[in-house]
PDB file of C-alpha atoms in Angstrom:
ATOM      1  CA  MET A   1     194.902 112.519 128.446  1.00 70.00           C
ATOM      2  CA  THR A   2     195.842 109.174 129.970  1.00 79.00           C
ATOM      3  CA  LYS A   3     193.297 106.414 130.560  1.00 82.00           C
ATOM      4  CA  LYS A   4     193.654 106.952 134.307  1.00 84.00           C
ATOM      5  CA  GLU A   5     192.988 110.705 133.950  1.00 83.00           C
ATOM      6  CA  GLU A   6     189.976 110.001 131.735  1.00 84.00           C
ATOM      7  CA  GLN A   7     188.553 107.590 134.306  1.00 88.00           C
ATOM      8  CA  LYS A   8     189.106 109.995 137.205  1.00 89.00           C
ATOM      9  CA  ILE A   9     187.573 112.901 135.288  1.00 90.00           C
ATOM     10  CA  GLY A  10     184.531 110.750 134.422  1.00 89.00           C
ATOM     11  CA  GLU A  11     184.155 109.761 138.068  1.00 91.00           C
ATOM     12  CA  GLY A  12     184.434 113.402 139.138  1.00 90.00           C
ATOM     13  CA  ILE A  13     181.751 114.536 136.685  1.00 91.00           C
ATOM     14  CA  LYS A  14     179.451 111.749 137.850  1.00 92.00           C
ATOM     15  CA  ARG A  15     180.048 112.620 141.509  1.00 93.00           C
ATOM     16  CA  VAL A  16     179.282 116.348 141.105  1.00 92.00           C
ATOM     17  CA  VAL A  17     176.044 115.819 139.156  1.00 92.00           C
ATOM     18  CA  SER A  18     174.876 112.891 141.310  1.00 94.00           C
ATOM     19  CA  GLU A  19     175.356 114.858 144.527  1.00 92.00           C
ATOM     20  CA  LEU A  20     173.335 117.765 143.155  1.00 91.00           C
ATOM     21  CA  MET A  21     170.566 115.531 141.812  1.00 94.00           C
ATOM     22  CA  ASP A  22     170.360 113.499 145.019  1.00 94.00           C
ATOM     23  CA  ARG A  23     170.005 116.730 146.970  1.00 92.00           C
ATOM     24  CA  VAL A  24     167.151 117.831 144.681  1.00 93.00           C
ATOM     25  CA  MET A  25     165.430 114.436 144.924  1.00 95.00           C
ATOM     26  CA  ASN A  26     165.677 114.437 148.715  1.00 95.00           C
ATOM     27  CA  LYS A  27     164.163 117.918 148.821  1.00 94.00           C
ATOM     28  CA  VAL A  28     161.176 117.231 146.537  1.00 95.00           C
ATOM     29  CA  LEU A  29     160.468 113.795 148.011  1.00 96.00           C
ATOM     30  CA  VAL A  30     161.300 114.239 151.713  1.00 96.00           C
ATOM     31  CA  THR A  31     161.975 117.706 153.104  1.00 96.00           C
ATOM     32  CA  ASP A  32     159.834 119.853 150.792  1.00 95.00           C
ATOM     33  CA  PRO A  33     157.357 117.729 148.795  1.00 95.00           C
ATOM     34  CA  PHE A  34     154.458 119.091 146.758  1.00 94.00           C
ATOM     35  CA  ILE A  35     151.341 118.901 148.952  1.00 95.00           C
ATOM     36  CA  LYS A  36     148.230 119.329 146.862  1.00 92.00           C
ATOM     37  CA  GLU A  37     146.028 120.254 149.848  1.00 94.00           C
ATOM     38  CA  LYS A  38     148.379 123.108 150.679  1.00 94.00           C
ATOM     39  CA  HIS A  39     148.361 124.197 147.039  1.00 93.00           C
ATOM     40  CA  HIS A  40     144.522 124.115 146.924  1.00 95.00           C
ATOM     41  CA  SER A  41     144.340 126.159 150.112  1.00 95.00           C
ATOM     42  CA  SER A  42     146.875 128.820 149.117  1.00 94.00           C
ATOM     43  CA  LYS A  43     145.854 129.153 145.453  1.00 93.00           C
ATOM     44  CA  PRO A  44     142.223 128.020 145.105  1.00 93.00           C
ATOM     45  CA  LEU A  45     141.681 129.854 141.806  1.00 95.00           C
ATOM     46  CA  TYR A  46     144.762 128.262 140.216  1.00 93.00           C
ATOM     47  CA  ALA A  47     143.755 124.835 141.538  1.00 92.00           C
ATOM     48  CA  ALA A  48     140.249 125.229 140.102  1.00 95.00           C
ATOM     49  CA  LEU A  49     141.543 126.107 136.641  1.00 94.00           C
ATOM     50  CA  VAL A  50     144.803 124.174 136.207  1.00 94.00           C
ATOM     51  CA  PRO A  51     145.634 120.494 136.932  1.00 93.00           C
ATOM     52  CA  ASP A  52     147.786 119.866 139.999  1.00 92.00           C
ATOM     53  CA  GLU A  53     150.413 118.139 137.854  1.00 90.00           C
ATOM     54  CA  ILE A  54     151.363 121.452 136.201  1.00 93.00           C
ATOM     55  CA  PHE A  55     152.154 123.073 139.540  1.00 94.00           C
ATOM     56  CA  LYS A  56     153.845 119.921 140.759  1.00 94.00           C
ATOM     57  CA  GLY A  57     156.243 120.250 137.840  1.00 92.00           C
ATOM     58  CA  SER A  58     156.845 123.921 138.693  1.00 93.00           C
ATOM     59  CA  HIS A  59     157.520 122.906 142.298  1.00 94.00           C
ATOM     60  CA  PHE A  60     160.265 120.561 141.094  1.00 94.00           C
ATOM     61  CA  GLU A  61     161.738 123.108 138.669  1.00 93.00           C
ATOM     62  CA  ARG A  62     162.179 125.788 141.332  1.00 91.00           C
ATOM     63  CA  ARG A  63     164.012 123.338 143.604  1.00 91.00           C
ATOM     64  CA  PHE A  64     166.148 122.120 140.722  1.00 90.00           C
ATOM     65  CA  VAL A  65     167.305 125.396 139.163  1.00 86.00           C
ATOM     66  CA  THR A  66     168.845 127.015 142.264  1.00 81.00           C
ATOM     67  CA  PRO A  67     171.326 124.269 143.274  1.00 77.00           C
ATOM     68  CA  PHE A  68     172.299 123.798 139.629  1.00 77.00           C
ATOM     69  CA  GLY A  69     173.191 127.468 139.219  1.00 74.00           C
ATOM     70  CA  GLY A  70     176.902 126.834 139.790  1.00 83.00           C
ATOM     71  CA  VAL A  71     177.094 123.371 138.248  1.00 89.00           C
ATOM     72  CA  TRP A  72     179.361 124.380 135.339  1.00 90.00           C
ATOM     73  CA  GLU A  73     181.973 125.878 137.662  1.00 93.00           C
ATOM     74  CA  LYS A  74     181.868 122.789 139.894  1.00 92.00           C
ATOM     75  CA  LEU A  75     182.266 120.451 136.929  1.00 93.00           C
ATOM     76  CA  ALA A  76     185.092 122.544 135.462  1.00 94.00           C
ATOM     77  CA  HIS A  77     186.830 122.571 138.848  1.00 95.00           C
ATOM     78  CA  VAL A  78     186.762 118.775 139.094  1.00 93.00           C
ATOM     79  CA  VAL A  79     187.986 118.314 135.525  1.00 94.00           C
ATOM     80  CA  ALA A  80     190.761 120.938 135.623  1.00 95.00           C
ATOM     81  CA  ASN A  81     192.027 119.904 139.050  1.00 94.00           C
ATOM     82  CA  GLU A  82     192.531 116.373 137.803  1.00 92.00           C
ATOM     83  CA  PHE A  83     194.140 117.320 134.485  1.00 94.00           C
ATOM     84  CA  HIS A  84     196.137 120.469 135.291  1.00 95.00           C
ATOM     85  CA  GLY A  85     196.878 119.780 138.956  1.00 95.00           C
ATOM     86  CA  HIS A  86     195.592 123.035 140.442  1.00 96.00           C
ATOM     87  CA  CYS A  87     192.247 124.783 139.995  1.00 97.00           C
ATOM     88  CA  GLU A  88     190.263 127.227 142.149  1.00 97.00           C
ATOM     89  CA  MET A  89     186.672 128.442 142.002  1.00 96.00           C
ATOM     90  CA  GLY A  90     185.848 132.096 142.670  1.00 96.00           C
ATOM     91  CA  LYS A  91     189.500 133.098 142.765  1.00 97.00           C
ATOM     92  CA  THR A  92     190.226 136.753 143.601  1.00 98.00           C
ATOM     93  CA  ILE A  93     193.134 138.066 141.556  1.00 98.00           C
ATOM     94  CA  THR A  94     194.613 141.396 142.632  1.00 98.00           C
ATOM     95  CA  GLY A  95     197.076 143.473 140.662  1.00 98.00           C
ATOM     96  CA  GLU A  96     197.794 146.944 139.335  1.00 98.00           C
ATOM     97  CA  VAL A  97     196.312 148.451 136.181  1.00 98.00           C
ATOM     98  CA  GLY A  98     197.326 151.748 134.635  1.00 97.00           C
ATOM     99  CA  ALA A  99     194.736 154.521 134.834  1.00 98.00           C
ATOM    100  CA  GLU A 100     194.746 154.994 131.046  1.00 98.00           C
ATOM    101  CA  ARG A 101     194.239 151.276 130.536  1.00 98.00           C
ATOM    102  CA  LEU A 102     191.210 151.388 132.833  1.00 98.00           C
ATOM    103  CA  ARG A 103     189.846 154.364 130.908  1.00 98.00           C
ATOM    104  CA  ARG A 104     190.336 152.565 127.603  1.00 97.00           C
ATOM    105  CA  ILE A 105     188.527 149.481 128.923  1.00 98.00           C
ATOM    106  CA  GLN A 106     185.467 151.621 129.640  1.00 97.00           C
ATOM    107  CA  GLU A 107     185.809 153.349 126.268  1.00 96.00           C
ATOM    108  CA  VAL A 108     185.828 150.024 124.413  1.00 96.00           C
ATOM    109  CA  LEU A 109     182.803 148.743 126.338  1.00 96.00           C
ATOM    110  CA  ASN A 110     180.895 151.994 125.793  1.00 94.00           C
ATOM    111  CA  ARG A 111     181.535 151.871 122.053  1.00 93.00           C
ATOM    112  CA  LEU A 112     180.114 148.358 121.905  1.00 94.00           C
ATOM    113  CA  GLU A 113     177.090 149.323 123.963  1.00 90.00           C
ATOM    114  CA  HIS A 114     176.165 152.686 122.415  1.00 86.00           C
ATOM    115  CA  LYS A 115     175.883 153.530 118.742  1.00 75.00           C
ATOM    116  CA  LYS A 116     177.353 156.868 117.663  1.00 72.00           C
ATOM    117  CA  LYS A 117     174.948 159.167 115.875  1.00 68.00           C
ATOM    118  CA  GLY A 118     175.006 158.543 112.150  1.00 61.00           C
ATOM    119  CA  LYS A 119     177.267 155.483 112.447  1.00 69.00           C
ATOM    120  CA  ASP A 120     176.774 151.733 112.720  1.00 70.00           C
ATOM    121  CA  LYS A 121     177.321 150.167 116.117  1.00 74.00           C
ATOM    122  CA  GLN A 122     180.912 149.129 116.800  1.00 85.00           C
ATOM    123  CA  LYS A 123     181.559 145.448 116.076  1.00 92.00           C
ATOM    124  CA  PRO A 124     183.570 143.450 118.643  1.00 96.00           C
ATOM    125  CA  ASN A 125     187.137 142.450 117.832  1.00 97.00           C
ATOM    126  CA  TRP A 126     189.047 141.056 120.806  1.00 97.00           C
ATOM    127  CA  ASP A 127     192.581 141.340 119.391  1.00 97.00           C
ATOM    128  CA  VAL A 128     192.169 144.948 118.237  1.00 97.00           C
ATOM    129  CA  GLU A 129     190.459 145.975 121.486  1.00 97.00           C
ATOM    130  CA  LEU A 130     193.051 144.350 123.750  1.00 98.00           C
ATOM    131  CA  LYS A 131     195.968 145.831 121.752  1.00 97.00           C
ATOM    132  CA  TYR A 132     194.426 149.309 122.118  1.00 97.00           C
ATOM    133  CA  ILE A 133     193.942 148.838 125.874  1.00 98.00           C
ATOM    134  CA  LEU A 134     197.493 147.569 126.451  1.00 97.00           C
ATOM    135  CA  GLU A 135     198.958 150.585 124.617  1.00 97.00           C
ATOM    136  CA  GLY A 136     197.661 152.732 127.496  1.00 96.00           C
ATOM    137  CA  GLY A 137     199.690 153.481 130.610  1.00 90.00           C
ATOM    138  CA  GLY A 138     199.152 155.922 133.446  1.00 92.00           C
ATOM    139  CA  LYS A 139     199.393 155.751 137.189  1.00 95.00           C
ATOM    140  CA  SER A 140     199.006 152.213 138.561  1.00 96.00           C
ATOM    141  CA  ILE A 141     195.735 151.600 140.365  1.00 97.00           C
ATOM    142  CA  PRO A 142     195.133 148.522 142.595  1.00 98.00           C
ATOM    143  CA  THR A 143     192.456 146.376 140.921  1.00 98.00           C
ATOM    144  CA  SER A 144     190.775 143.125 141.992  1.00 98.00           C
ATOM    145  CA  VAL A 145     188.884 140.673 139.810  1.00 98.00           C
ATOM    146  CA  VAL A 146     186.991 137.538 140.883  1.00 98.00           C
ATOM    147  CA  CYS A 147     187.068 134.913 138.130  1.00 96.00           C
ATOM    148  CA  ASP A 148     184.817 131.866 137.967  1.00 96.00           C
ATOM    149  CA  ILE A 149     187.674 129.418 137.473  1.00 96.00           C
ATOM    150  CA  TYR A 150     191.429 129.885 137.868  1.00 98.00           C
ATOM    151  CA  ILE A 151     193.905 127.252 136.687  1.00 98.00           C
ATOM    152  CA  GLU A 152     197.606 127.212 137.501  1.00 97.00           C
ATOM    153  CA  SER A 153     198.708 124.383 135.272  1.00 97.00           C
ATOM    154  CA  LYS A 154     201.430 121.966 136.289  1.00 96.00           C
ATOM    155  CA  LYS A 155     201.355 120.651 132.703  1.00 94.00           C
ATOM    156  CA  THR A 156     201.753 123.867 130.708  1.00 95.00           C
ATOM    157  CA  LYS A 157     203.220 126.114 133.468  1.00 96.00           C
ATOM    158  CA  LYS A 158     200.620 128.730 132.448  1.00 97.00           C
ATOM    159  CA  LYS A 159     197.894 130.557 134.390  1.00 98.00           C
ATOM    160  CA  TYR A 160     194.349 130.656 133.019  1.00 98.00           C
ATOM    161  CA  ALA A 161     191.261 132.609 134.114  1.00 98.00           C
ATOM    162  CA  PHE A 162     187.769 131.700 132.910  1.00 98.00           C
ATOM    163  CA  GLU A 163     184.375 133.341 132.915  1.00 97.00           C
ATOM    164  CA  ILE A 164     182.002 130.376 132.532  1.00 95.00           C
ATOM    165  CA  LYS A 165     178.428 130.883 131.395  1.00 92.00           C
ATOM    166  CA  ALA A 166     175.444 128.732 130.428  1.00 88.00           C
ATOM    167  CA  PRO A 167     174.984 128.539 126.632  1.00 90.00           C
ATOM    168  CA  LEU A 168     172.455 131.394 126.372  1.00 92.00           C
ATOM    169  CA  PRO A 169     173.820 134.172 128.622  1.00 93.00           C
ATOM    170  CA  ASN A 170     172.303 137.626 128.833  1.00 94.00           C
ATOM    171  CA  SER A 171     173.938 140.869 127.700  1.00 95.00           C
ATOM    172  CA  ASP A 172     174.713 142.284 131.159  1.00 95.00           C
ATOM    173  CA  GLN A 173     176.471 139.086 132.284  1.00 94.00           C
ATOM    174  CA  THR A 174     178.609 139.114 129.153  1.00 97.00           C
ATOM    175  CA  LYS A 175     179.570 142.780 129.494  1.00 97.00           C
ATOM    176  CA  VAL A 176     180.718 142.191 133.081  1.00 97.00           C
ATOM    177  CA  SER A 177     182.729 139.142 132.001  1.00 97.00           C
ATOM    178  CA  LYS A 178     184.472 141.030 129.213  1.00 98.00           C
ATOM    179  CA  GLU A 179     185.375 143.888 131.547  1.00 98.00           C
ATOM    180  CA  LYS A 180     186.853 141.423 134.042  1.00 98.00           C
ATOM    181  CA  MET A 181     188.873 139.701 131.319  1.00 98.00           C
ATOM    182  CA  PHE A 182     190.282 143.017 130.087  1.00 98.00           C
ATOM    183  CA  LYS A 183     191.285 144.016 133.620  1.00 98.00           C
ATOM    184  CA  LEU A 184     192.997 140.680 134.233  1.00 98.00           C
ATOM    185  CA  LEU A 185     195.081 140.964 131.081  1.00 98.00           C
ATOM    186  CA  ALA A 186     195.818 144.649 131.695  1.00 98.00           C
ATOM    187  CA  MET A 187     197.499 144.004 135.058  1.00 98.00           C
ATOM    188  CA  ASN A 188     201.188 144.877 135.251  1.00 96.00           C
ATOM    189  CA  PRO A 189     203.036 142.731 136.141  1.00 96.00           C
ATOM    190  CA  ALA A 190     200.879 140.052 134.518  1.00 96.00           C
ATOM    191  CA  LYS A 191     198.861 137.829 136.860  1.00 97.00           C
ATOM    192  CA  VAL A 192     197.456 135.426 134.234  1.00 98.00           C
ATOM    193  CA  ASP A 193     198.624 134.271 130.811  1.00 98.00           C
ATOM    194  CA  TYR A 194     195.147 133.799 129.353  1.00 98.00           C
ATOM    195  CA  ALA A 195     191.574 134.906 130.051  1.00 98.00           C
ATOM    196  CA  PHE A 196     188.638 133.185 128.375  1.00 98.00           C
ATOM    197  CA  TYR A 197     184.889 133.619 128.016  1.00 98.00           C
ATOM    198  CA  ALA A 198     183.593 130.036 128.012  1.00 97.00           C
ATOM    199  CA  LEU A 199     180.190 128.529 127.253  1.00 95.00           C
ATOM    200  CA  ALA A 200     179.705 125.028 128.650  1.00 89.00           C
ATOM    201  CA  TYR A 201     178.059 123.686 125.504  1.00 86.00           C
ATOM    202  CA  ASN A 202     176.657 124.863 122.184  1.00 89.00           C
ATOM    203  CA  PRO A 203     172.926 124.303 121.552  1.00 87.00           C
ATOM    204  CA  TYR A 204     173.485 125.390 117.929  1.00 91.00           C
ATOM    205  CA  GLY A 205     175.954 122.586 117.179  1.00 87.00           C
ATOM    206  CA  LYS A 206     178.989 124.062 115.409  1.00 89.00           C
ATOM    207  CA  LYS A 207     180.754 127.188 116.666  1.00 92.00           C
ATOM    208  CA  GLU A 208     180.163 128.990 113.371  1.00 94.00           C
ATOM    209  CA  ASP A 209     176.415 128.400 113.805  1.00 95.00           C
ATOM    210  CA  TYR A 210     176.204 129.916 117.296  1.00 96.00           C
ATOM    211  CA  ASN A 211     173.577 132.642 117.023  1.00 94.00           C
ATOM    212  CA  TRP A 212     172.453 133.857 120.468  1.00 96.00           C
ATOM    213  CA  SER A 213     172.368 137.631 120.014  1.00 94.00           C
ATOM    214  CA  PHE A 214     173.193 138.884 123.537  1.00 95.00           C
ATOM    215  CA  PRO A 215     176.822 137.701 123.866  1.00 96.00           C
ATOM    216  CA  MET A 216     177.415 138.505 120.189  1.00 95.00           C
ATOM    217  CA  ARG A 217     176.986 142.167 121.101  1.00 94.00           C
ATOM    218  CA  TRP A 218     180.203 141.960 123.146  1.00 97.00           C
ATOM    219  CA  PHE A 219     182.264 139.226 121.477  1.00 97.00           C
ATOM    220  CA  ASP A 220     182.764 137.945 117.968  1.00 97.00           C
ATOM    221  CA  MET A 221     181.539 134.539 119.106  1.00 96.00           C
ATOM    222  CA  HIS A 222     182.765 132.833 115.932  1.00 96.00           C
ATOM    223  CA  ASN A 223     186.277 134.269 115.674  1.00 96.00           C
ATOM    224  CA  ASP A 224     187.555 135.788 118.947  1.00 97.00           C
ATOM    225  CA  GLU A 225     190.325 133.617 120.396  1.00 96.00           C
ATOM    226  CA  SER A 226     189.133 134.561 123.879  1.00 97.00           C
ATOM    227  CA  VAL A 227     185.824 132.728 123.304  1.00 97.00           C
ATOM    228  CA  LEU A 228     185.578 128.982 123.953  1.00 97.00           C
ATOM    229  CA  ILE A 229     182.367 127.070 123.286  1.00 95.00           C
ATOM    230  CA  GLY A 230     181.609 123.483 124.273  1.00 91.00           C
ATOM    231  CA  ASN A 231     184.241 121.037 123.096  1.00 92.00           C
ATOM    232  CA  GLU A 232     187.145 123.516 122.875  1.00 94.00           C
ATOM    233  CA  PHE A 233     186.552 124.648 126.476  1.00 95.00           C
ATOM    234  CA  TRP A 234     186.383 121.147 127.984  1.00 94.00           C
ATOM    235  CA  GLU A 235     189.419 119.940 126.041  1.00 94.00           C
ATOM    236  CA  LEU A 236     191.509 122.926 127.164  1.00 96.00           C
ATOM    237  CA  ILE A 237     190.755 122.286 130.837  1.00 96.00           C
ATOM    238  CA  GLY A 238     190.689 118.484 130.666  1.00 94.00           C
ATOM    239  CA  GLY A 239     192.512 117.271 127.571  1.00 92.00           C
ATOM    240  CA  LYS A 240     191.363 115.588 124.384  1.00 91.00           C
ATOM    241  CA  GLY A 241     188.213 113.512 124.804  1.00 89.00           C
ATOM    242  CA  THR A 242     186.937 115.392 127.870  1.00 92.00           C
ATOM    243  CA  TYR A 243     183.809 116.752 126.177  1.00 89.00           C
ATOM    244  CA  LYS A 244     182.829 113.279 124.949  1.00 89.00           C
ATOM    245  CA  ASN A 245     183.466 111.941 128.462  1.00 89.00           C
ATOM    246  CA  PHE A 246     181.304 114.725 129.910  1.00 86.00           C
ATOM    247  CA  ILE A 247     178.446 114.064 127.460  1.00 88.00           C
ATOM    248  CA  ASN A 248     178.532 110.307 128.114  1.00 90.00           C
ATOM    249  CA  GLU A 249     178.377 110.708 131.906  1.00 90.00           C
ATOM    250  CA  ILE A 250     175.529 113.245 131.751  1.00 89.00           C
ATOM    251  CA  ASN A 251     173.476 111.041 129.426  1.00 91.00           C
ATOM    252  CA  LYS A 252     173.937 107.957 131.634  1.00 92.00           C
ATOM    253  CA  LEU A 253     172.826 109.920 134.689  1.00 93.00           C
ATOM    254  CA  GLY A 254     169.921 111.382 132.731  1.00 92.00           C
ATOM    255  CA  LEU A 255     168.442 107.947 132.094  1.00 92.00           C
ATOM    256  CA  GLU A 256     168.618 107.090 135.780  1.00 93.00           C
ATOM    257  CA  TYR A 257     167.205 110.326 137.170  1.00 94.00           C
ATOM    258  CA  ARG A 258     164.483 110.878 134.566  1.00 94.00           C
ATOM    259  CA  GLU A 259     163.097 107.433 135.364  1.00 94.00           C
ATOM    260  CA  ARG A 260     163.200 108.169 139.094  1.00 94.00           C
ATOM    261  CA  ILE A 261     161.474 111.528 138.642  1.00 94.00           C
ATOM    262  CA  TYR A 262     158.662 109.994 136.606  1.00 94.00           C
ATOM    263  CA  LYS A 263     158.095 107.149 139.047  1.00 94.00           C
ATOM    264  CA  GLU A 264     158.955 108.615 142.446  1.00 95.00           C
ATOM    265  CA  PHE A 265     157.976 112.269 142.061  1.00 94.00           C
ATOM    266  CA  LEU A 266     155.275 112.345 139.387  1.00 92.00           C
ATOM    267  CA  GLY A 267     153.962 108.883 140.293  1.00 91.00           C
ATOM    268  CA  ILE A 268     153.640 107.725 136.688  1.00 92.00           C
ATOM    269  CA  GLU A 269     155.393 105.311 134.365  1.00 93.00           C
ATOM    270  CA  PRO A 270     157.946 106.934 132.030  1.00 92.00           C
ATOM    271  CA  PRO A 271     156.430 107.652 128.598  1.00 91.00           C
ATOM    272  CA  GLU A 272     157.614 105.996 125.423  1.00 89.00           C
ATOM    273  CA  GLY A 273     160.747 107.662 124.064  1.00 89.00           C
ATOM    274  CA  TYR A 274     161.952 109.121 127.382  1.00 88.00           C
ATOM    275  CA  LYS A 275     165.307 107.368 126.859  1.00 89.00           C
ATOM    276  CA  ASP A 276     165.835 109.200 123.567  1.00 87.00           C
ATOM    277  CA  ILE A 277     166.396 112.635 125.125  1.00 85.00           C
ATOM    278  CA  LYS A 278     170.158 113.179 125.241  1.00 83.00           C
ATOM    279  CA  LEU A 279     172.706 115.954 125.465  1.00 79.00           C
ATOM    280  CA  GLN A 280     174.607 116.153 122.204  1.00 72.00           C
TER     281      GLN A 280
END
């Protein structure tokens, strides 16, 4: 990554997060503030038992979580567009998949989901599963898949599809993602060169320490080449140093917005140590 690309990617990350946070701040301070009288009137029992500050925090959380639901896709879009030259969010990819390949996709997923009587549950193995699926043929059936992020790289001349999830996804989300990835790679002629299941960051630190059980039901999170966690995801879509750039920008914004939330929304001075909370 060039210095210019690094700077532009940093600016893009800052812009996406700032716009989202400013929207949240405007909502909780201007258009939809917490009004304690309204809270007392609508929930008198709660108000009698629990301090207003608890519900004020809940009021903020609800207005924060929804707009941030798609933040990882938006950040990835900004980063990949700058580095690779072309990136789309929510891209619909349509192609043809053989009927036997589609059957084998469901077979593989069913084996991972349901334990056969008297046998241990099937363990995921991306390479073995994909090889088995691609050995199938059959009548071609039109198939469409919507991927979170699609990159058509001007640098590598390759096409990439990504399913991007927060670091602790549930089982159903992961199953759907794996099915989509199989279908993308089973299309003939090929529509993408690679399909990845990507987690934006790793709360466990190292990849080999990742231990959230739900996605591990569907992927070998430590060894499958189709799985990208944290640093390896950001560096693929943005080049070397992107994850560090991302972390630095988030932590700088965190200092600014945490202070504003304490003072402007909660109406208190920030507590000692509030500057120490950082994304690693």
